[in-house]
Coordinates of C-alpha atoms in Angstrom, one line a residue:
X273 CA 72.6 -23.5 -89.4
X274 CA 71.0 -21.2 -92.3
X275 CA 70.9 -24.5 -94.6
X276 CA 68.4 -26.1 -91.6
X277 CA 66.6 -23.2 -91.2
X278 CA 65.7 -23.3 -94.2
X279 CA 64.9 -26.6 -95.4
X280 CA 62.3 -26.7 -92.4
X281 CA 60.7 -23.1 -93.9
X282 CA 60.0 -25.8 -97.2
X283 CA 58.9 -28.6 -95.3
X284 CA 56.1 -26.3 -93.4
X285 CA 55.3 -24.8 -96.9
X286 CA 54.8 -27.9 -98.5
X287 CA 52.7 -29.1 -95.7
X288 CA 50.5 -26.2 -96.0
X289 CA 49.9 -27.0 -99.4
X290 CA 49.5 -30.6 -99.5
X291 CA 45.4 -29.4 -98.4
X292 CA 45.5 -27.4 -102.1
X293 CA 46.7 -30.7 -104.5
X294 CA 44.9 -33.5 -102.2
X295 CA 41.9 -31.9 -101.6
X296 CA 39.8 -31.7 -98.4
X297 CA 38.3 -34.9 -96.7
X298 CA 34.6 -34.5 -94.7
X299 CA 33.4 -36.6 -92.3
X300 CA 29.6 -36.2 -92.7
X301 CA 27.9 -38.7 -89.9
X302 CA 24.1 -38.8 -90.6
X303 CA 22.4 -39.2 -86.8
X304 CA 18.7 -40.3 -87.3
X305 CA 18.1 -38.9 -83.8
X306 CA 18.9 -35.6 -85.3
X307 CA 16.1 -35.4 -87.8
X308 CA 13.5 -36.2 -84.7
X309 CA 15.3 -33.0 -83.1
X310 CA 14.7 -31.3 -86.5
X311 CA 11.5 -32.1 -86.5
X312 CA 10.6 -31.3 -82.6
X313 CA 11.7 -28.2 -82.9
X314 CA 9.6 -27.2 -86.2
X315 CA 6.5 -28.2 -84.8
X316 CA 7.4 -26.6 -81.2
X317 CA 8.3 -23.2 -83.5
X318 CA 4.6 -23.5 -85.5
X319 CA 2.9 -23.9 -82.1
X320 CA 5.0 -21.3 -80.6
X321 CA 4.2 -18.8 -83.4
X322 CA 0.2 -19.4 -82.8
X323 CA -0.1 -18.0 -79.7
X324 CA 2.7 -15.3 -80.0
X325 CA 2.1 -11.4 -80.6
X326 CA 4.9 -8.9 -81.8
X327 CA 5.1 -7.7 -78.4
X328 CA 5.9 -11.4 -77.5
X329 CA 7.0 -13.7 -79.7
X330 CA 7.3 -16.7 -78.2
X331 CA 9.8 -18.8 -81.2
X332 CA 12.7 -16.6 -80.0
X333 CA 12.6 -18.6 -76.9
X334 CA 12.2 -22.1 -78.5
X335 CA 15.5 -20.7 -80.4
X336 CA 17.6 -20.2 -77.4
X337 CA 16.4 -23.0 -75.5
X338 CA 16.5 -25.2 -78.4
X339 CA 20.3 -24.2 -78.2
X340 CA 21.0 -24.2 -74.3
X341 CA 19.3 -27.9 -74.2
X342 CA 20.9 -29.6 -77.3
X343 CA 24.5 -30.0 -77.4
X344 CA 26.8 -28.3 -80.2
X345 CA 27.0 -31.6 -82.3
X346 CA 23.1 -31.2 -82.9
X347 CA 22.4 -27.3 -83.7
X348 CA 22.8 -28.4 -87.7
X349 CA 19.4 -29.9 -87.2
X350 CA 18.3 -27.1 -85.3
X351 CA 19.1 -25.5 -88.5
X352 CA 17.2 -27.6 -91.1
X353 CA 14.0 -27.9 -88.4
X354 CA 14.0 -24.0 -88.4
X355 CA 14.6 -23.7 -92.1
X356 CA 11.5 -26.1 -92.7
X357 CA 9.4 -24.3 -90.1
X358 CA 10.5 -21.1 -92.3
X359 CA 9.5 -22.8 -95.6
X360 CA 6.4 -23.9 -94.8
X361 CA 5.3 -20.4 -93.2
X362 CA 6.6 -18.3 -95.8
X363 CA 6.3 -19.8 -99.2
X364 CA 2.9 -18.4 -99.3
X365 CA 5.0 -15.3 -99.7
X366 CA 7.3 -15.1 -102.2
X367 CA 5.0 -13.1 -104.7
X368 CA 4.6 -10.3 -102.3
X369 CA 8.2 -10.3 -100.6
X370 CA 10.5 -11.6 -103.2
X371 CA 12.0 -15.3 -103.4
X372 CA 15.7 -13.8 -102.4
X373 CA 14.0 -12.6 -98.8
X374 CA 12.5 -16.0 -98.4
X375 CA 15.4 -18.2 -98.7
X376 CA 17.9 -15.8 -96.9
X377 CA 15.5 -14.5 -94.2
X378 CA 14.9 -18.0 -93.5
X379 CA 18.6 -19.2 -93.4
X380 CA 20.5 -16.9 -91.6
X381 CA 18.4 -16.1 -88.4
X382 CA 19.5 -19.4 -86.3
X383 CA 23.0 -19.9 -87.0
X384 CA 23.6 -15.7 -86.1
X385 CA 21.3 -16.6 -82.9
X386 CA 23.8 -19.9 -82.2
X387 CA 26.8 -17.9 -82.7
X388 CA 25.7 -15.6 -79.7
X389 CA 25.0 -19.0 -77.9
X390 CA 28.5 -19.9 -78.7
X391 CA 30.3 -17.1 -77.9
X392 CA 28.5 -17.0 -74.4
X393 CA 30.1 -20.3 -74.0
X394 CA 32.8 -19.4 -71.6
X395 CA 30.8 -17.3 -69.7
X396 CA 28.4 -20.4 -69.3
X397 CA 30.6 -22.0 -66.6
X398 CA 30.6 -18.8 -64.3
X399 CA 29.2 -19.0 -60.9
X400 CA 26.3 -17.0 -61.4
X401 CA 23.5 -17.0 -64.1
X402 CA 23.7 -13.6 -65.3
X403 CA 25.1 -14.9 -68.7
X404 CA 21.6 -15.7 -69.6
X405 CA 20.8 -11.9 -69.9
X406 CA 23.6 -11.2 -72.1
X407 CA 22.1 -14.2 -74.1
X408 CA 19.1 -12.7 -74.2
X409 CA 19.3 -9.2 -75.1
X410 CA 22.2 -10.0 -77.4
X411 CA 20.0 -12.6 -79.3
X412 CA 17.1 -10.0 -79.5
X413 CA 19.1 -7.1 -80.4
X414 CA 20.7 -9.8 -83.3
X415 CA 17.7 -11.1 -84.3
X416 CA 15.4 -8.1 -84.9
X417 CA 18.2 -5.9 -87.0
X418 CA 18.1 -9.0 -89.4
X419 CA 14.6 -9.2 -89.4
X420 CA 14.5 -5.0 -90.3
X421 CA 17.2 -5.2 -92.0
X422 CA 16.7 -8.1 -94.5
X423 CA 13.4 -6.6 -94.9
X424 CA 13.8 -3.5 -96.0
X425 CA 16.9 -4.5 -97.9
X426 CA 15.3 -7.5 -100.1
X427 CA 11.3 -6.6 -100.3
X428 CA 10.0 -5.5 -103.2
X429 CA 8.5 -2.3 -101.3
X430 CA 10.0 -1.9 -98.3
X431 CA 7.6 -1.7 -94.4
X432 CA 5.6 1.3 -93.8
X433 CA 6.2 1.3 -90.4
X434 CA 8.8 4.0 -88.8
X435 CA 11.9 2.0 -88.3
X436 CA 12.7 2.7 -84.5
X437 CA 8.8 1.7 -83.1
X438 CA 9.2 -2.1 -84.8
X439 CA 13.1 -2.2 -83.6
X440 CA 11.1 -1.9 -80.4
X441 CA 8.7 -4.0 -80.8
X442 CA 10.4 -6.7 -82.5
X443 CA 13.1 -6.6 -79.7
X444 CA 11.1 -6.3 -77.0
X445 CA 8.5 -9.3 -78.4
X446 CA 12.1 -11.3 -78.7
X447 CA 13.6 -10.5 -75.0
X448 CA 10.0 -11.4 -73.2
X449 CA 10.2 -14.4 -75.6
X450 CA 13.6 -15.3 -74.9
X451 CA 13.1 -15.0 -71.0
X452 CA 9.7 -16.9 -71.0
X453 CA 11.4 -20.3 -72.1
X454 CA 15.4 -19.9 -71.5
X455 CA 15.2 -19.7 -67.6
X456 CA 13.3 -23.3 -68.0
X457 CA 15.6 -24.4 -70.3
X458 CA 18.4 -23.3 -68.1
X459 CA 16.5 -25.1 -65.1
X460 CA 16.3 -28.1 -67.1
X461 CA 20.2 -28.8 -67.7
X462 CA 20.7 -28.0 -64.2
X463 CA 18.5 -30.6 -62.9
X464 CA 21.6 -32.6 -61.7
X465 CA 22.5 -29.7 -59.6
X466 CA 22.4 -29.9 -55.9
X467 CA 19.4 -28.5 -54.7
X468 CA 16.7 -28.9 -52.1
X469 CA 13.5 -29.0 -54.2
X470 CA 11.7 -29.9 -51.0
X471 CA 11.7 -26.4 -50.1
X472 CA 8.9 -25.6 -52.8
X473 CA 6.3 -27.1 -51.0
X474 CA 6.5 -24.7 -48.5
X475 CA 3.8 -22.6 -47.2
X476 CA 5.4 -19.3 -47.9
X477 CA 6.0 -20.8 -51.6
X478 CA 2.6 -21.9 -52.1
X479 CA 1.5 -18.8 -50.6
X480 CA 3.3 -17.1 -53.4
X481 CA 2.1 -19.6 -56.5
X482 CA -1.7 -19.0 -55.3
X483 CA -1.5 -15.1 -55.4
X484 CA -0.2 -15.1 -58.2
X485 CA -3.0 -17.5 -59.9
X486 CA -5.4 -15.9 -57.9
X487 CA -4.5 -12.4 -59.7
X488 CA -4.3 -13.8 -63.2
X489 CA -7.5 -14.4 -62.6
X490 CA -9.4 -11.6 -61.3
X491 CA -6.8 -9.1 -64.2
X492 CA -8.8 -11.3 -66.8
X493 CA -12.2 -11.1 -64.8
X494 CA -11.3 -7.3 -64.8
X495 CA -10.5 -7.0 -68.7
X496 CA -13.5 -5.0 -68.9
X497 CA -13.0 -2.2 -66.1
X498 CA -10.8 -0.4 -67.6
X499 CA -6.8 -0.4 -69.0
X500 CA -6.0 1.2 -65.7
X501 CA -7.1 -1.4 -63.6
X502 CA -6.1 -4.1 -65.7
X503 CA -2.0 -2.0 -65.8
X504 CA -2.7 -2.0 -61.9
X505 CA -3.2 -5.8 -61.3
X506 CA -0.8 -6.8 -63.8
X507 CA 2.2 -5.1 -61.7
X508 CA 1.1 -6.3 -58.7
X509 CA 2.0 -10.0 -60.2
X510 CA 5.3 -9.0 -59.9
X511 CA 5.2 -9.1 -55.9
X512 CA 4.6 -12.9 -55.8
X513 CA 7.5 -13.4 -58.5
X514 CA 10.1 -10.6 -56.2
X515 CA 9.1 -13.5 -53.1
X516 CA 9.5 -16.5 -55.3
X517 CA 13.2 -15.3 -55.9
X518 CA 14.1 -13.7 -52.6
X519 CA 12.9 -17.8 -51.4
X520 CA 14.8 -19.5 -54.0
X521 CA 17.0 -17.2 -55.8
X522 CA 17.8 -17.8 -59.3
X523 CA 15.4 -21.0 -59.7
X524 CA 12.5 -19.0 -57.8
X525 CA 12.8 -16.2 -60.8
X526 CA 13.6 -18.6 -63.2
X527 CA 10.1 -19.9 -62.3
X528 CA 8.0 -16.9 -61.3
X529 CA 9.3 -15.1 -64.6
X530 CA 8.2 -17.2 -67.3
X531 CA 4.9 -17.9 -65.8
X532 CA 4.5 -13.7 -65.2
X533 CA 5.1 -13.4 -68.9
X534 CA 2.8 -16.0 -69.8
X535 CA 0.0 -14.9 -67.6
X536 CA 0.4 -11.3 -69.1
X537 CA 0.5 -13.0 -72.5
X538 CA -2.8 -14.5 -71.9
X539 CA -4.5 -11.4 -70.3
X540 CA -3.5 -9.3 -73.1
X541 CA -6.4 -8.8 -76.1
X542 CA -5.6 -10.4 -79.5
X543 CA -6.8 -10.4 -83.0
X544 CA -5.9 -13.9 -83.2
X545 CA -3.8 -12.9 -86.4
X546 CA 0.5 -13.1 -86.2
X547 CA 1.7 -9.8 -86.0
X548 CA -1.2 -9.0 -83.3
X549 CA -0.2 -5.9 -81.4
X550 CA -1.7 -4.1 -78.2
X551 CA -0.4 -1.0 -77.4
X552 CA -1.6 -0.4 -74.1
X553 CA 0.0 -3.5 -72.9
X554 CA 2.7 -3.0 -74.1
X555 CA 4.3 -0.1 -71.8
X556 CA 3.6 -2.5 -68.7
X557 CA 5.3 -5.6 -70.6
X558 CA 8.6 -2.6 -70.8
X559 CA 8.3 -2.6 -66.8
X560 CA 7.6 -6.1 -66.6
X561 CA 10.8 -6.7 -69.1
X562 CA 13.1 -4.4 -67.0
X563 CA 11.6 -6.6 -63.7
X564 CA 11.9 -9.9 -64.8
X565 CA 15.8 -8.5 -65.6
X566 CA 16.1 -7.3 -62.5
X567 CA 14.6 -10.7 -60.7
X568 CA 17.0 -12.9 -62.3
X569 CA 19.8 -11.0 -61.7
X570 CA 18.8 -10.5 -58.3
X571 CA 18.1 -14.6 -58.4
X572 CA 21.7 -15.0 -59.9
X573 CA 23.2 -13.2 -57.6
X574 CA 21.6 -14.7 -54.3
X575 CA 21.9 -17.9 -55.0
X576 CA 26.0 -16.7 -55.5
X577 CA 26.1 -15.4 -52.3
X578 CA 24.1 -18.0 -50.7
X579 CA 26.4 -21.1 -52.1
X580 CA 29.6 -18.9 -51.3
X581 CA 27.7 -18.7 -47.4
X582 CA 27.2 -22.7 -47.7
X583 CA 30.5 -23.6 -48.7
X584 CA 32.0 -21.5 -46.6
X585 CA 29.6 -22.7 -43.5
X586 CA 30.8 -26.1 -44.8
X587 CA 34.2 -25.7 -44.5
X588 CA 34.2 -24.0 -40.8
X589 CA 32.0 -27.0 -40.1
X590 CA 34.4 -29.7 -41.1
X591 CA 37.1 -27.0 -39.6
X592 CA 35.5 -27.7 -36.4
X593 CA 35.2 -31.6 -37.0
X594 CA 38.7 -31.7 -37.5
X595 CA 39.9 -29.3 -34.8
X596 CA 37.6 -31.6 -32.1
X597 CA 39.0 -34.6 -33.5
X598 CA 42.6 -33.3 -32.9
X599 CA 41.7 -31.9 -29.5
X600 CA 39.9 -35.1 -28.6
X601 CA 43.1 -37.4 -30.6
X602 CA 45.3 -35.4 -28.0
X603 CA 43.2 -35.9 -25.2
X604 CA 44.0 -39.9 -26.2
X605 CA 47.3 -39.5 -26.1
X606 CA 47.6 -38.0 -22.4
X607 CA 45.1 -40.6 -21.4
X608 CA 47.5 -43.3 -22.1
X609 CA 50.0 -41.7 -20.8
X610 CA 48.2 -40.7 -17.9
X611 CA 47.5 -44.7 -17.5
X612 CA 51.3 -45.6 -18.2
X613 CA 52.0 -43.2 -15.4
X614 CA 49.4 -44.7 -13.2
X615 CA 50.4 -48.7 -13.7
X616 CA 54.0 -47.2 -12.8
X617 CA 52.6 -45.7 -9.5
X618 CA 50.9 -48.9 -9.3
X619 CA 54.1 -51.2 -9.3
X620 CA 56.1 -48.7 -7.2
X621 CA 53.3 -48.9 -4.6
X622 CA 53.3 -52.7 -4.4
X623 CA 57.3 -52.6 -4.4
X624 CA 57.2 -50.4 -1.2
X625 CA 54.9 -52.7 0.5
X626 CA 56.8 -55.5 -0.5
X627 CA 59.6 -53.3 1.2
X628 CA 58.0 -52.1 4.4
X629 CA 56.8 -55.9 4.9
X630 CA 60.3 -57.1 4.8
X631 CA 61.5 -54.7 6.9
X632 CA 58.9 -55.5 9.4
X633 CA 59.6 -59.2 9.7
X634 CA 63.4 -58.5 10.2
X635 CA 62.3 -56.3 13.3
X636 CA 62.7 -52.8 11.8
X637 CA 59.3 -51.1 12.3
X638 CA 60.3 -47.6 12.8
X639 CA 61.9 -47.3 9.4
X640 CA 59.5 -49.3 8.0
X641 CA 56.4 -47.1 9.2
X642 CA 58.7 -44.3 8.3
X643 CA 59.3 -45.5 4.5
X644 CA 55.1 -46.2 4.6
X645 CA 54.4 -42.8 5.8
X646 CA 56.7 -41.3 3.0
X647 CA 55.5 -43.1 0.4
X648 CA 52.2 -42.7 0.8
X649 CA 52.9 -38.7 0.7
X650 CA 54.6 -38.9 -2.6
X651 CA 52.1 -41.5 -4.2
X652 CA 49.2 -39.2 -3.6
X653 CA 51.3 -36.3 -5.1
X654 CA 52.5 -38.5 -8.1
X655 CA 48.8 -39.8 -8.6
X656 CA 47.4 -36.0 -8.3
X657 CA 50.3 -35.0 -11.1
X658 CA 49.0 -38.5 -13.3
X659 CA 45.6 -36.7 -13.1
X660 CA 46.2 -33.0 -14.1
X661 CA 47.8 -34.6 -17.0
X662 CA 44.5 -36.4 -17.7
X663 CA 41.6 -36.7 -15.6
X664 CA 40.3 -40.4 -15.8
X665 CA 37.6 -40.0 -12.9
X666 CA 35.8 -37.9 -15.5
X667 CA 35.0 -40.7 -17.6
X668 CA 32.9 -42.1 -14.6
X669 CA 32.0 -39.3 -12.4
X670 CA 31.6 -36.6 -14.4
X671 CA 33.1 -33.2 -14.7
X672 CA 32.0 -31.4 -11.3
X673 CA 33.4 -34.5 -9.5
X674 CA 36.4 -34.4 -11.5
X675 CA 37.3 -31.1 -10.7
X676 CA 37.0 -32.0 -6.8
X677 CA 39.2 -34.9 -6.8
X678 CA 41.8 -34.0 -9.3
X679 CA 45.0 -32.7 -8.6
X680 CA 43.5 -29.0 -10.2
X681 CA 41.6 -28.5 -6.9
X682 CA 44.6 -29.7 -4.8
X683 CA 46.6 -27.1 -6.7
X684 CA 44.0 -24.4 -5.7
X685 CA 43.8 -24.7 -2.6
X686 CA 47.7 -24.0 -2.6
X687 CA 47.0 -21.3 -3.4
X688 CA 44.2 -19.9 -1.0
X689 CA 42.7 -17.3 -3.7
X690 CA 40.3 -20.1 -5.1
X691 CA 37.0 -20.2 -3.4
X692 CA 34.8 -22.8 -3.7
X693 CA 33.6 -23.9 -7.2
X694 CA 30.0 -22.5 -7.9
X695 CA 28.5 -25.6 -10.3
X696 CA 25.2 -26.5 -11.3
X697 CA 23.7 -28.5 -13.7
X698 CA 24.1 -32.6 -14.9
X699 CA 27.7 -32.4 -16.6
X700 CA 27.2 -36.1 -17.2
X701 CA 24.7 -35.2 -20.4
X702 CA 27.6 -33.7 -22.0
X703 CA 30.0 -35.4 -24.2
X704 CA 33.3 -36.7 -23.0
X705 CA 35.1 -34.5 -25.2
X706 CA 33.3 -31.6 -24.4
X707 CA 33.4 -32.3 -20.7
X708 CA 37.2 -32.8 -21.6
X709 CA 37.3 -29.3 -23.6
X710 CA 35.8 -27.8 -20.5
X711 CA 38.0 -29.2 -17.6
X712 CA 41.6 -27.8 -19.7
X713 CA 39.6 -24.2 -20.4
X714 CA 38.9 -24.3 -17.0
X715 CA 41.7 -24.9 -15.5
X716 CA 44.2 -23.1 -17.9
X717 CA 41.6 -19.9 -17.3
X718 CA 42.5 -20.2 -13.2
X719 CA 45.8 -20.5 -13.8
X720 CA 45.8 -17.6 -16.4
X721 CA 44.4 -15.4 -13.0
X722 CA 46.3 -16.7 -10.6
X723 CA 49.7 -16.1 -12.6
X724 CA 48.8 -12.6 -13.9
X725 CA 46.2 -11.0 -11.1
X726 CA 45.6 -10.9 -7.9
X727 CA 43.1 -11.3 -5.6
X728 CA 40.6 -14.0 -4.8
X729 CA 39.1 -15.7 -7.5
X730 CA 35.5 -17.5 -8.0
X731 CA 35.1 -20.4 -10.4
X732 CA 31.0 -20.5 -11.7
X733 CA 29.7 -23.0 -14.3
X734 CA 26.2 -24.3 -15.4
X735 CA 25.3 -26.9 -17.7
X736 CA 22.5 -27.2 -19.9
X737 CA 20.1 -27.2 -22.8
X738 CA 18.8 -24.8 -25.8
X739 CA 16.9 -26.6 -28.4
X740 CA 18.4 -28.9 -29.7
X741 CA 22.0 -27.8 -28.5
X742 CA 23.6 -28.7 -25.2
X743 CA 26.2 -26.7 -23.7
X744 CA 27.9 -25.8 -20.2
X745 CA 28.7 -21.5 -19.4
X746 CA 31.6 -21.2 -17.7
X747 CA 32.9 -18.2 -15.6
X748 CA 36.2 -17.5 -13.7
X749 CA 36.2 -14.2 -12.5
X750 CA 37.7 -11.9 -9.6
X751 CA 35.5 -11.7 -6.2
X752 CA 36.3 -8.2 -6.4
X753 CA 33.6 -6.6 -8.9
X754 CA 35.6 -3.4 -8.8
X755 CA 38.8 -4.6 -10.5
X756 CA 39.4 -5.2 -14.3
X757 CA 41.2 -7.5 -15.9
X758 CA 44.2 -5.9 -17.9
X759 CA 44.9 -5.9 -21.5
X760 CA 47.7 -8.6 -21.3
X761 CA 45.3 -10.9 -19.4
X762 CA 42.8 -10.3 -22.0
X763 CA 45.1 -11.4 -24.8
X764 CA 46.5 -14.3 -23.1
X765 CA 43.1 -15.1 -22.5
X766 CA 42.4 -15.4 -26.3
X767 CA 46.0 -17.1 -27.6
X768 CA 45.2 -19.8 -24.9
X769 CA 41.6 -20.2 -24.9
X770 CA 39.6 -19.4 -27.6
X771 CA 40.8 -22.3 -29.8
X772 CA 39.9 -25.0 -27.7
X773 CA 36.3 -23.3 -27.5
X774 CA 35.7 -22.2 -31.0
X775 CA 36.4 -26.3 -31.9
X776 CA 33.2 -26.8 -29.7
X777 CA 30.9 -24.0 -30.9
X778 CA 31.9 -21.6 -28.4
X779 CA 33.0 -18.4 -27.5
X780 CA 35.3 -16.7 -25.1
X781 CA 35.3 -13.1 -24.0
X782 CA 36.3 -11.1 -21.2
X783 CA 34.4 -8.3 -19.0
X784 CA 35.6 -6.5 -16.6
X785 CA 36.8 -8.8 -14.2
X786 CA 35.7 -12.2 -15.6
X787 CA 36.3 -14.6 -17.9
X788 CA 33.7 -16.0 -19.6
X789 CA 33.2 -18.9 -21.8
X790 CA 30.4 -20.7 -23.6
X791 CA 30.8 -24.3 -25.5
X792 CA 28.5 -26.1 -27.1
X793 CA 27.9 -29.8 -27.8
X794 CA 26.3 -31.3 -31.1
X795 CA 22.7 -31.5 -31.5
X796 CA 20.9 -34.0 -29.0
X797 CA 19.5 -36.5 -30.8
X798 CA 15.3 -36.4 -31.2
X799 CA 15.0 -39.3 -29.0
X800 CA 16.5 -37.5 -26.0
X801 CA 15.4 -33.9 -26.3
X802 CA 11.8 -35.0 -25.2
X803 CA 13.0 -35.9 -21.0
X804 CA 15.7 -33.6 -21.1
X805 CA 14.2 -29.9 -19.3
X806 CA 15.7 -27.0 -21.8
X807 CA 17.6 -24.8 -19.5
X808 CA 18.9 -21.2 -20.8
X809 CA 22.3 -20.7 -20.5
X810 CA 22.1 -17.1 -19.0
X811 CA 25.5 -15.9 -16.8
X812 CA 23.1 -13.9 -14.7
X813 CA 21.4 -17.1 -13.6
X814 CA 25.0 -18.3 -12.1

């Protein structure tokens, strides 16, 4: 066993080193498409820079977006399109600042900013979009200690500037940067996503979108009163941008953010020189920062919530669809027994006859009126049995009527504690299966009462219409308003009852000394709701 043991311990080392005396092979693909990227992003980068200010520096957000909208295979020519958009900015340079800061200064600040991308990579597929604010401050935080610290390690005489006010600068131009153009970019390869973009046409988002232009404009009108009017009307842009994301969640900040940063951006004085600086701008673009954090958290988090609440609503939905389609596959089921049951009433009916006529021709009428009189007793117990297993005069009179003729009422009136039903309404509006749903809650409530309490008992239903939603109340309660049902009729009340209700929308509750119970049918279509009179399903209107 030690002789295997170790000839496999040599196989494995000579494997390892069969890289060292064959050498390495490199599949290079060239992909043309890749120097248009290249080239895309160096001009995007130049253009970016133009209109950028320390205290927002706009190419930190072509950076990350470059890198959340191309895939991995192409962030090489990210690379090169950054490194030329470096060149051609800072060769100019190289007598003041030193060749060594050009060529590494230049190299090294997009692949540190991918490997944050990269790393971010799992937390990517996560629910929720906070990941983007990790992105972001960890891609500012990266980006300006290269900046400071290549510069002060490789120029010839290192910046005058105290280091801790340009680490805030510098990181703060990056962040504002970063969550001007990510949240679009993040939009954009989410565009396949499900989502209603219907909604943003809206009055309340419109609303929104026009305050927020229409205070852009009067904080640039207002330039000239004075820096505390121009701090006061730039917070208040926020308000439309904290609506825009309560409406939408994480696509409302991911809108109303950028275009807050921008609008700030454009409001905020500039020497027209890189490197421009305004200082009193800059403590509201710290609040604005810290806000537009906030908002897309807040956004991220909503829209969480708000698809866990729609898949969720989905589910019981199709719980519902599935629980009616049982009820209703059961409800089958009896009905053809119920008919099986009523074909064999049928033939024993037509045998009788067939009997009492014979007997009548041989000169035996007394048995035969006997056997006539008997039979007809038992056929119209038999057919009231067929129909407590499934009432088929619903299908064409309707529930009310149903409940009259069926064996239910015969049953009832057994008893002599069930008054006469209380009903109101057009049952026949209703759907067969909720109809269906109604007459075995119905009935299984009065038998719950007449098995567990005493006491006469008053049966009380009313159909009709809310909106769009059609329904019947239903209430089966004692005559006598000062008893209470007890804690064991209560429970049996819910084991039985509140399935077959909850299936249709409903509810079922006791109080005091009544049952009561609500179900509701689907929608009505458009076409009908127009001649049907809404009618408000109150239990005091019973």
């Amino acid at each position: 066993m030690s002789t295997r043991v170790g000839i496999g311990t040599n196989s494995r080392r000579d494997q390892r080193l069969d890289w060292w005396r064959n050498g390495l092979q490199l599949n290079l693909r060239i992909r043309p498409a890749g120097f248009a990227v290249a080239l895309v992003y160096a001009f995007a980068c130049w253009g970016a820079r133009q209109i950028s200010l320390d205290q927002f520096y706009l190419p930190a957000g072509v950076r990350v977006a470059a890198l959340l909208l191309c895939p991995a295979r192409l962030w090489p020519y990210l690379i090169l399109g950054e490194y030329a958009y470096f060149a051609q900015m800072r060769y100019p340079m190289i007598d003041k600042y030193g060749l060594a800061w050009v060529v590494i200064a230049s190299a090294c600040m997009m692949p540190a900013v991918a490997l944050v991308v990269r790393l971010h990579r799992r937390m990517m597929t996560a629910q929720t979009e906070v990941w983007l604010l990790s992105v972001a401050a960890t891609a500012a935080l990266v980006a300006t200690v290269l900046k400071l610290g290549l510069s002060h390690l490789l120029w010839p005489t290192p910046p005058s500037l105290p280091i801790l006010s340009s680490a805030a600068r510098f990181a703060l131009g990056d962040y504002i940067g970063i969550l001007t153009l990510a949240p679009l970019a993040l939009l954009w390869t989410k565009r396949g996503a499900r989502y209603d973009w219907q909604a943003w046409r809206g009055l309340p988002t419109v609303i929104a979108l026009s305050f927020l232009l229409v205070l852009a404009i009067v904080t640039r009108l207002a330039a000239a009163d004075g820096d505390v009017t121009k701090t006061s009307l730039q917070l208040m842009m926020a308000l439309p941008v904290v609506a825009l994301t309560c409406m939408h969640g994480w696509r409302g900040a991911a809108v109303g953010v950028p275009l807050l940063n921008l609008i700030i951006s454009a409001t905020t004085p500039s020497t027209g020189l890189p490197g421009s600086f305004d200082a009193p701008t800059f403590a509201t673009q710290q609040i604005i920062a810290l806000a537009g954090t906030a908002l897309l958290a807040l956004g991220a988090q909503i829209s969480h919530y708000f698809h866990q609440y729609a898949r969720r609503d989905q589910d019981g939905k199709r719980a519902l669809t599935l629980s009616r389609t049982a009820h209703i596959a059961s409800e089958m089921d009896l009905r053809e027994r119920a008919l099986g049951l009523r074909k064999i009433a049928d033939g024993l009916d037509v045998s009788i006859q067939e009997t009492v006529e014979l007997l009548r021709r041989h000169g035996h009428h007394e048995p035969a009126e006997r056997l006539l009189r008997a039979s007809a007793a038992h056929s119209r117990q038999f057919r009231e049995q067929t129909s407590m297993v499934y009432p088929t005069a619903l299908e064409q009179v309707g529930l009310y009527l149903a409940l009259q003729v069926s064996g239910a009422r015969e049953a009832w009136d057994a008893t002599d504690r069930v008054s006469r039903p209380r009903l109101g309404g057009d049952p026949c509006r209703l759907s067969v299966g909720l109809q269906l749903a109604t007459y075995r809650t119905l009935t299984d409530a009065v038998s719950i009462l007449l098995k567990n309490e005493y006491g006469q008992i008053q049966v009380r239903a009313r159909c009709g219409q809310v909106q769009q939603h059609r329904g019947i109340l239903v209430t089966v309660g004692l005559l006598d308003v000062n008893r209470t049902l007890s804690p064991a009729t209560m429970a049996l009340v819910t084991e039985r009852l509140a399935a077959r209700a909850l299936a249709y929308g409903g509810t079922v509750t006791c109080h005091r000394n009544r049952i009561r119970m609500l179900l509701v049918d689907a929608p009505a279509p458009a076409a009908r709701q127009s001649v049907q009179t809404p009618l408000v399903l109150r239990e005091n209107a019973l």
